[in-house]
PDB file of C-alpha atoms and ligand atoms in Angstrom:
ATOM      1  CA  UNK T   1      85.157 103.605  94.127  1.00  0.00           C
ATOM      2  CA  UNK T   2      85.944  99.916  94.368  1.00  0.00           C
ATOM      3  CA  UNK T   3      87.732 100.451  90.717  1.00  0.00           C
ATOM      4  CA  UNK T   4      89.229 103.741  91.637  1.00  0.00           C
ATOM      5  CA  UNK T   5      90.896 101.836  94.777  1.00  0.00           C
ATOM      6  CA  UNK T   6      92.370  99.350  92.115  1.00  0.00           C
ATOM      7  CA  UNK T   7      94.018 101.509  89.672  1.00  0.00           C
ATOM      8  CA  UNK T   8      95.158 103.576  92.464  1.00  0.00           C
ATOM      9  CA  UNK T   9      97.392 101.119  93.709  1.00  0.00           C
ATOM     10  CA  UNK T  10      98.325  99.552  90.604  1.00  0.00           C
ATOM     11  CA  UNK T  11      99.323 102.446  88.912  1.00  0.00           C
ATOM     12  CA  UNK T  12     100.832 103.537  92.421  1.00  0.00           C
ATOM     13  CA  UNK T  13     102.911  99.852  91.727  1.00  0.00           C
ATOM     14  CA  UNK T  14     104.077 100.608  88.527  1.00  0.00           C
ATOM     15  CA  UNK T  15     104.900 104.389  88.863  1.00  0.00           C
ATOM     16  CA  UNK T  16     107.214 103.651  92.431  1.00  0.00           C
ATOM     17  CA  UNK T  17     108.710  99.993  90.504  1.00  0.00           C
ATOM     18  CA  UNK T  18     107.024  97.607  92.316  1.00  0.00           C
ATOM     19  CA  UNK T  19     106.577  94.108  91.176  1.00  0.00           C
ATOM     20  CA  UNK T  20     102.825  93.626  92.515  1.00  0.00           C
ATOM     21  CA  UNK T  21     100.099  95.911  94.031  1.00  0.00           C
ATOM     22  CA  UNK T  22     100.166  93.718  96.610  1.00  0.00           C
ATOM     23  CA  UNK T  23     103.592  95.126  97.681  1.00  0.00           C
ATOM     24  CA  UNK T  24     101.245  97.912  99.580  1.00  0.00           C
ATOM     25  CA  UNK T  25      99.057  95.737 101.537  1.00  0.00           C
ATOM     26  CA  UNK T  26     102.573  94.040 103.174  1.00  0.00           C
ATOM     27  CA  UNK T  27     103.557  98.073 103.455  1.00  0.00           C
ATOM     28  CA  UNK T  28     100.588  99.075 105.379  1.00  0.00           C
ATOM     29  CA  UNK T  29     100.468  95.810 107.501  1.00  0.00           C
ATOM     30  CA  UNK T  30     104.442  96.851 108.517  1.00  0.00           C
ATOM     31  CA  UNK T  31     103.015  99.869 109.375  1.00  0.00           C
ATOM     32  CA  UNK T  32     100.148  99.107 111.429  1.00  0.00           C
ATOM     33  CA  UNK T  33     102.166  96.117 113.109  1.00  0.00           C
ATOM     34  CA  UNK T  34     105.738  96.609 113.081  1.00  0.00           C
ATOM     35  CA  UNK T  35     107.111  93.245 111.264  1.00  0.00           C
ATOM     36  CA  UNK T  36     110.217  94.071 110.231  1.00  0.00           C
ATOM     37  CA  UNK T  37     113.654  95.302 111.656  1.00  0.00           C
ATOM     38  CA  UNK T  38     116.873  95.535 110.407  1.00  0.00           C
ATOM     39  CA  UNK T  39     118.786  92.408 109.999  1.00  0.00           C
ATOM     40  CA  UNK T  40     116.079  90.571 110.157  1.00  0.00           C
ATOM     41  CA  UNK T  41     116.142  86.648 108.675  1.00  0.00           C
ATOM     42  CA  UNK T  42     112.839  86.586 106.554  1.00  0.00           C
ATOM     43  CA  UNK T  43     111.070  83.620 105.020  1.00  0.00           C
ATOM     44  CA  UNK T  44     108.231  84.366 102.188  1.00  0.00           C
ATOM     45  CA  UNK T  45     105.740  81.547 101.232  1.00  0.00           C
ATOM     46  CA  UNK T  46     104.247  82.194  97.985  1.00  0.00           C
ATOM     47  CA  UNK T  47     106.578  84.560  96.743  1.00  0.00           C
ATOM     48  CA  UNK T  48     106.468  85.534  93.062  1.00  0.00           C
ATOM     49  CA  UNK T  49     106.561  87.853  91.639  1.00  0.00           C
ATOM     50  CA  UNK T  50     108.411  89.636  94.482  1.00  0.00           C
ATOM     51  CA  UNK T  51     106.449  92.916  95.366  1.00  0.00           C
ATOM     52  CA  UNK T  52     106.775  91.773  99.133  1.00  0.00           C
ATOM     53  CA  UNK T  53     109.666  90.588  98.464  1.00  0.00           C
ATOM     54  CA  UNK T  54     110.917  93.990  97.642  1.00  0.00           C
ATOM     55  CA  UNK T  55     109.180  95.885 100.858  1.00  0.00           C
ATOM     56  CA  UNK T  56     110.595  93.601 102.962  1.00  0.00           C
ATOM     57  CA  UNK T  57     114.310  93.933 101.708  1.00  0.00           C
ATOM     58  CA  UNK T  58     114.025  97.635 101.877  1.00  0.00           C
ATOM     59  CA  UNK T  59     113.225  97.224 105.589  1.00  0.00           C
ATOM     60  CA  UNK T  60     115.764  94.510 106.899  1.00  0.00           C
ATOM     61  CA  UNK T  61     118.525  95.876 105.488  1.00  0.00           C
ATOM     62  CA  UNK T  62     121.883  94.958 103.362  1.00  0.00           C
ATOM     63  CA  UNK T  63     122.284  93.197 107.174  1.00  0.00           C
ATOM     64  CA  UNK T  64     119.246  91.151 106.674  1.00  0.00           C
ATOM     65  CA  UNK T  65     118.466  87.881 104.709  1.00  0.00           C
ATOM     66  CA  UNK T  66     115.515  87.127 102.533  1.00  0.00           C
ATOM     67  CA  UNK T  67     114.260  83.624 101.045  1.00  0.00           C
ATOM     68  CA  UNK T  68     111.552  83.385  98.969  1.00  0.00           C
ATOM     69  CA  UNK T  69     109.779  80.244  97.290  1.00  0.00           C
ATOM     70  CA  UNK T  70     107.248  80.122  95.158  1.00  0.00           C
ATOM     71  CA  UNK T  71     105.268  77.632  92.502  1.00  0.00           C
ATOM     72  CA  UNK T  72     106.544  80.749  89.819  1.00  0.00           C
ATOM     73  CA  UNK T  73     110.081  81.153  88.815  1.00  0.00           C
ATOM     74  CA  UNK T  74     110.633  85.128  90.457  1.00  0.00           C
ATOM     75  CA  UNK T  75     113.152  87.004  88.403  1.00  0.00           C
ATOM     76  CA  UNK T  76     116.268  87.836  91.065  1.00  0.00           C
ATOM     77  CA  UNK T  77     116.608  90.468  93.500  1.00  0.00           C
ATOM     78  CA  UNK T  78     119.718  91.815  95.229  1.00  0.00           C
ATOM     79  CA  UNK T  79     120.009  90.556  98.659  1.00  0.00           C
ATOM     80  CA  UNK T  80     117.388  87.610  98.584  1.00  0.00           C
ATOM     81  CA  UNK T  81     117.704  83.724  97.380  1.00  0.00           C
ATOM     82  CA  UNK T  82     114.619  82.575  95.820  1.00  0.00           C
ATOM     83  CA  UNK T  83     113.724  79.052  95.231  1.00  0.00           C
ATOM     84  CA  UNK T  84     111.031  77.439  92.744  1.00  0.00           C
ATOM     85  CA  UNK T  85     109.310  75.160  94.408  1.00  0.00           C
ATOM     86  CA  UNK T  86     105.949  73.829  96.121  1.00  0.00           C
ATOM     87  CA  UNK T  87     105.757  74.771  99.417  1.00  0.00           C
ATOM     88  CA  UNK T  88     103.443  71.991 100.352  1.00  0.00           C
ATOM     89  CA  UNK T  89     106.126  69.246  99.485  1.00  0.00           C
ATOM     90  CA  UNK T  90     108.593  68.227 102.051  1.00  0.00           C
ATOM     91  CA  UNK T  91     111.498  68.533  99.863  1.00  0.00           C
ATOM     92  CA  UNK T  92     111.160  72.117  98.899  1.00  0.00           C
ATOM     93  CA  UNK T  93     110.803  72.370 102.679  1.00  0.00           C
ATOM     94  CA  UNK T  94     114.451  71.091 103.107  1.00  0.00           C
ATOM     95  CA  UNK T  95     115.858  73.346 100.555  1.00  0.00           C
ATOM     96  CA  UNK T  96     114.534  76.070 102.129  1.00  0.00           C
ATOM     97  CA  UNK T  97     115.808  74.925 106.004  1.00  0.00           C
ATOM     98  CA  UNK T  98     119.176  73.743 103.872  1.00  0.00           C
ATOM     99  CA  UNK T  99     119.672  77.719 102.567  1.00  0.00           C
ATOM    100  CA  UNK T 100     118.615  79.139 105.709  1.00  0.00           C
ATOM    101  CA  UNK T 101     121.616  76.711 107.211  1.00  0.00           C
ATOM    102  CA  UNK T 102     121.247  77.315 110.930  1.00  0.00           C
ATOM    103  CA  UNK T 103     120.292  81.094 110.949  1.00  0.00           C
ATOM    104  CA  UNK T 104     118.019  81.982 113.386  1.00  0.00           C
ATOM    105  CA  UNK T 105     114.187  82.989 111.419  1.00  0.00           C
ATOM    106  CA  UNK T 106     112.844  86.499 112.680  1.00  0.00           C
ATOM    107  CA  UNK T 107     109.659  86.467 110.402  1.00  0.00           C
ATOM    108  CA  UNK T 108     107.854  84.186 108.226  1.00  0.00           C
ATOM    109  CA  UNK T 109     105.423  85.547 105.820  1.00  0.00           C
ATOM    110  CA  UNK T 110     103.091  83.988 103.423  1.00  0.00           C
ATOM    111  CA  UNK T 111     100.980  85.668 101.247  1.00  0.00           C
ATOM    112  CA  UNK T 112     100.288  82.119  99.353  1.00  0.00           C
ATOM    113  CA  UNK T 113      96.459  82.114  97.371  1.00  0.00           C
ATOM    114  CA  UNK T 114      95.279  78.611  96.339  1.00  0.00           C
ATOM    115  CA  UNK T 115      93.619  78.313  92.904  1.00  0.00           C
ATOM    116  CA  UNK T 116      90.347  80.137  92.884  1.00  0.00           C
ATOM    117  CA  UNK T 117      87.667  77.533  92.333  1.00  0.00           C
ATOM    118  CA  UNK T 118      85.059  80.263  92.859  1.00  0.00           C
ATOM    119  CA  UNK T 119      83.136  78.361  95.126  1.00  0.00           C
ATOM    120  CA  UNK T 120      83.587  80.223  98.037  1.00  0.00           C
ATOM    121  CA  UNK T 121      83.692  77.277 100.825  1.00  0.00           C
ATOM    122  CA  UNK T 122      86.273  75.469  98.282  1.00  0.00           C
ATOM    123  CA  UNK T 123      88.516  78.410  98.279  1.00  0.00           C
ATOM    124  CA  UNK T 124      88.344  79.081 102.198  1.00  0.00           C
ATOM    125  CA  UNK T 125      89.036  75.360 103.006  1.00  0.00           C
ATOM    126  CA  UNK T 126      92.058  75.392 100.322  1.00  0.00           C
ATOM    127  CA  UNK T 127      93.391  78.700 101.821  1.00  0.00           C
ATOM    128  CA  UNK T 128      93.243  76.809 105.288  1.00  0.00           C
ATOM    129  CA  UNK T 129      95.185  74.203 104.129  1.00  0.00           C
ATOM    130  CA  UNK T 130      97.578  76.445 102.893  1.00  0.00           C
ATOM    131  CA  UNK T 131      97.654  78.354 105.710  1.00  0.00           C
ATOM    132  CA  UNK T 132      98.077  75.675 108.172  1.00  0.00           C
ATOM    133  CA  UNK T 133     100.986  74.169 106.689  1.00  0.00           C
ATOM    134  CA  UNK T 134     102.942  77.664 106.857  1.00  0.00           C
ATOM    135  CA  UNK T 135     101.662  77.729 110.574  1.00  0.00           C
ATOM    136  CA  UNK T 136     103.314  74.503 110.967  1.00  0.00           C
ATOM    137  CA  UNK T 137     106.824  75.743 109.297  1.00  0.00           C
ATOM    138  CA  UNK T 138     106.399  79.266 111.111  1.00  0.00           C
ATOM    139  CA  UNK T 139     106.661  77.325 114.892  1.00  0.00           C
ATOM    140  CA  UNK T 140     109.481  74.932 113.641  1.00  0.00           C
ATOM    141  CA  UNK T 141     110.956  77.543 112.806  1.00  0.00           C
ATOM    142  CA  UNK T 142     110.850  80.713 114.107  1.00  0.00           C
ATOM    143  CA  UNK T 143     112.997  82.478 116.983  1.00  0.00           C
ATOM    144  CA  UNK T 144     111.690  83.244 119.998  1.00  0.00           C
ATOM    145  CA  UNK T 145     109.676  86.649 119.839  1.00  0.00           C
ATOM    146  CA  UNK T 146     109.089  86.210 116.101  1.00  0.00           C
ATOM    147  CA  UNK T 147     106.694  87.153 113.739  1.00  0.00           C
ATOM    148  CA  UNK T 148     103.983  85.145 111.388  1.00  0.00           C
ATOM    149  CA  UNK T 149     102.080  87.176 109.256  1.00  0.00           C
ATOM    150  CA  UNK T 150      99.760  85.091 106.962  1.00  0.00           C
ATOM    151  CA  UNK T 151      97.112  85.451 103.799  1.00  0.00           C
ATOM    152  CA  UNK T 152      93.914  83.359 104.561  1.00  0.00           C
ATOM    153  CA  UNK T 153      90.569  83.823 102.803  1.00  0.00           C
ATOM    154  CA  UNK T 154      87.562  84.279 105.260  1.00  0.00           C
ATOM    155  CA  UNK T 155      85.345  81.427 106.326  1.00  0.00           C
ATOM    156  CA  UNK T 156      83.902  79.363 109.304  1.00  0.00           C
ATOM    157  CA  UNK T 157      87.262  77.707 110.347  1.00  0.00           C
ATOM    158  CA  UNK T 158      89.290  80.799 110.851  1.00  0.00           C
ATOM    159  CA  UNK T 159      88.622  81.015 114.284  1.00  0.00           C
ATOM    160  CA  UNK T 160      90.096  77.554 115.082  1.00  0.00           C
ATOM    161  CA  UNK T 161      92.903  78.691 112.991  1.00  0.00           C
ATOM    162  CA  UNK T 162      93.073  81.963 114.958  1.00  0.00           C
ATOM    163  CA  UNK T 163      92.745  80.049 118.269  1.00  0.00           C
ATOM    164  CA  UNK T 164      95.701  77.681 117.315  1.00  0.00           C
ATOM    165  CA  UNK T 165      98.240  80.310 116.454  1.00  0.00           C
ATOM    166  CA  UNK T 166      97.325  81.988 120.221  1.00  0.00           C
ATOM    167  CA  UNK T 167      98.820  79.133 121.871  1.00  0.00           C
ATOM    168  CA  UNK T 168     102.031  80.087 120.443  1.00  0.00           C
ATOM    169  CA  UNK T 169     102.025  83.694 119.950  1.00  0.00           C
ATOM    170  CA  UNK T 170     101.983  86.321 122.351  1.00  0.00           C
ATOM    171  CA  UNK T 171      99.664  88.615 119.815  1.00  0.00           C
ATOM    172  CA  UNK T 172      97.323  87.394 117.252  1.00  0.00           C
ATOM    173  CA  UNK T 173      95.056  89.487 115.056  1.00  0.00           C
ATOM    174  CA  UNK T 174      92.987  89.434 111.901  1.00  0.00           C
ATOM    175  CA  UNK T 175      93.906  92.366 109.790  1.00  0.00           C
ATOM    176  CA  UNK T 176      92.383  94.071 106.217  1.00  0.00           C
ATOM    177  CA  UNK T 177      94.749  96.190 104.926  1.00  0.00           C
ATOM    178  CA  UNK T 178      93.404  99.162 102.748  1.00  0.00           C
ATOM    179  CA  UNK T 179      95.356  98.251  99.797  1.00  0.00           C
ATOM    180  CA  UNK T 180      93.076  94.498  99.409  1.00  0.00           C
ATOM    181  CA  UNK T 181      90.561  95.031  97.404  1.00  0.00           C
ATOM    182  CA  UNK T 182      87.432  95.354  98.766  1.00  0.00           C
ATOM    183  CA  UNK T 183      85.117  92.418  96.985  1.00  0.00           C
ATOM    184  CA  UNK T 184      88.114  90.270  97.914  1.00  0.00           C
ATOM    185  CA  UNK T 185      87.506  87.669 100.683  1.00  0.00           C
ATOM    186  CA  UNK T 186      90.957  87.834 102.445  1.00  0.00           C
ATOM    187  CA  UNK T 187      92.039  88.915 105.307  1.00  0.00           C
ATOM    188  CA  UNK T 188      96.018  88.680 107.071  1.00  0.00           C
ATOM    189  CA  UNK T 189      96.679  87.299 110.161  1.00  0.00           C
ATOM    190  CA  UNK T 190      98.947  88.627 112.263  1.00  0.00           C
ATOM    191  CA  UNK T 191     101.242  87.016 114.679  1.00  0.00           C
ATOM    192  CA  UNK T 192     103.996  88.624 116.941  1.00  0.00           C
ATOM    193  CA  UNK T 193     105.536  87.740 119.810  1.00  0.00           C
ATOM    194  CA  UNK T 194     106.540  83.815 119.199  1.00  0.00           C
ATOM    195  CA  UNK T 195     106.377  81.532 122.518  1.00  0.00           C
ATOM    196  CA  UNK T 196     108.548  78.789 121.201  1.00  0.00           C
ATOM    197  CA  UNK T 197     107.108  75.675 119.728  1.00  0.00           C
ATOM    198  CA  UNK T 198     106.867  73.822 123.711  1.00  0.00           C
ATOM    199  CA  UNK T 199     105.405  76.777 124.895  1.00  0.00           C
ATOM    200  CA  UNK T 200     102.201  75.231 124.670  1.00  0.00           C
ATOM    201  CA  UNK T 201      99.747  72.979 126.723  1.00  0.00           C
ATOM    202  CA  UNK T 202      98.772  71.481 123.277  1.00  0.00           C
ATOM    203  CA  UNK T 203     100.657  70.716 119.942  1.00  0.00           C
ATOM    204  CA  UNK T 204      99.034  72.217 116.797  1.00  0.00           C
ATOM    205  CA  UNK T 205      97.689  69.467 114.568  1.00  0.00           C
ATOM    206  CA  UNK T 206      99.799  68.311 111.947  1.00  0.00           C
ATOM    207  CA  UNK T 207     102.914  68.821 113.888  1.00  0.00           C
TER     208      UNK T 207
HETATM  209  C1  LIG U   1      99.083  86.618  95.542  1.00  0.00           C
HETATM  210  S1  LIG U   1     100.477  85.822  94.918  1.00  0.00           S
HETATM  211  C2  LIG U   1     101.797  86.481  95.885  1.00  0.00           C
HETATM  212  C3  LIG U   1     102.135  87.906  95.535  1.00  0.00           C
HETATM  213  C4  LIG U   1     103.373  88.404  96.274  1.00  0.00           C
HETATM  214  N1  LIG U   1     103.077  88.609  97.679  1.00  0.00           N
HETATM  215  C5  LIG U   1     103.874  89.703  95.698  1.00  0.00           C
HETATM  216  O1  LIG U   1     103.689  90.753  96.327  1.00  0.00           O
HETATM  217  O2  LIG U   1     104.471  89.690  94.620  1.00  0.00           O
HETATM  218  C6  LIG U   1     100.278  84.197  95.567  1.00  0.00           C
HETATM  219  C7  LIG U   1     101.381  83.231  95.181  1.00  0.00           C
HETATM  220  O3  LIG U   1     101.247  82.030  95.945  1.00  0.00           O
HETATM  221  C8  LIG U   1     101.865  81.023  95.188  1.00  0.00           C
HETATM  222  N2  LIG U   1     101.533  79.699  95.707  1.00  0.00           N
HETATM  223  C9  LIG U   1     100.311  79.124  95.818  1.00  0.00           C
HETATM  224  N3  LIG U   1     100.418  77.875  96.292  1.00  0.00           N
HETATM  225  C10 LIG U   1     101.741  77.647  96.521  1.00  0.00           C
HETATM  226  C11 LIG U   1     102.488  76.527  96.992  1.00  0.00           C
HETATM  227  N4  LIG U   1     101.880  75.384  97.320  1.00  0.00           N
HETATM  228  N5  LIG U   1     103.832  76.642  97.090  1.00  0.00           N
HETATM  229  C12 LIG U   1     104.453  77.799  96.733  1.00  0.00           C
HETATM  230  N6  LIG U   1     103.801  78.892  96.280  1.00  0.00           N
HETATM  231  C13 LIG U   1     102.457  78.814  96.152  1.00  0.00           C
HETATM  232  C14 LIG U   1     101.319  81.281  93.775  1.00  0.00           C
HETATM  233  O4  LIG U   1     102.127  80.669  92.782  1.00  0.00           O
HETATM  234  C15 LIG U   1     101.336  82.811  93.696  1.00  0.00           C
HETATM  235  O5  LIG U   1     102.485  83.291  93.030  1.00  0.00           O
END
């Protein structure tokens, strides 16, 4: 079944020209959640090799605007700037706020995996990491009443994580989209509604 699921969606990927299979699982979280509008100002953590990418310029538009950064160089798309880069070093986080130059962020999404030690507390911690540092970006950044959606394998300190992104978003919930595979251990937060970053009785750690 498990298999079944997988070529289903990778041949799915391939036969419709998608980059990734994972360009479904952003496709059925828009669907469940409403992310995107038109003219939206998107930024993607953990980019390559642009399935999401692609979903997400369908939705916002020729009106919106779409960075991307990634570790991987990602082959260009029409309508979106994409930077090589890691996201974890201040500087690519300057090119990126240098790009965006002053326009006002409606989403940030990060679908960024850590490498996979296969030691399942290893990975989870990593992913946290990861995680927290787009949380970070997302409530520098954001505009009031945006959106965070974020990758994060499962493990015990995802509901501190959970808990921290409350205090600045109006709606926050933990979401497995059909198209992840089912032996896989991650799970998409999802965060709508933005409060603004002094919104908050206290400030998230690391900011
Ligand atoms: C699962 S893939 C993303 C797939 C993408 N959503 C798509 O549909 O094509 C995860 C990506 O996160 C990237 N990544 C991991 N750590 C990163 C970091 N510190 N900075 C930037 N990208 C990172 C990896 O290079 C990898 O390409």
């Amino acid at each position: 079944m498990k298999e079944k699921r997988r070529d289903h969606y990778y041949r799915k990927a391939k036969e419709e020209g998608y980059r990734s299979r994972a360009a479904y699982k952003l496709a059925q979280i828009h669907k469940r959640f409403g992310i995107f509008r038109e003219g939206d100002v998107v930024v993607e953590l953990g980019a390559a090799p642009g399935g999401w990418s692609q979903v997400a310029l369908r939705l916002i538009g020729k009106s919106g605007f779409l960075i991307g950064v990634d570790l991987q160089k990602i082959k260009p798309i029409e309508g979106a700037v994409f930077i090589k880069g890691d996201f974890t070093d201040n500087e690519t986080v300057e090119r990126i706020r240098e790009i965006l130059g002053g326009r006002d962020v409606s989403v940030v999404i990060s679908d960024m995996s850590p490498n996979i030690s296969g030691v399942y507390s290893t990975d989870h911690a990593r992913s946290i990491y990861l995680s927290e540092i787009a949380l970070k970006f997302a409530i520098e950044t954001l505009k009031r009443g945006g959106v965070f959606v974020v990758k994060i394998f499962e493990g015990d300190l995802i509901g501190d994580y959970v808990k921290k992104a409350k205090r600045y978003f109006g709606m926050v919930k933990l979401y497995s989209p059909k198209a992840s595979r089912s032996s896989s251990s991650e799970i998409y937060m999802v965060a709508k509604g933005f409060k603004g970053r002094h919104e908050t009785d206290e400030p998230a750690e690391n900011s």
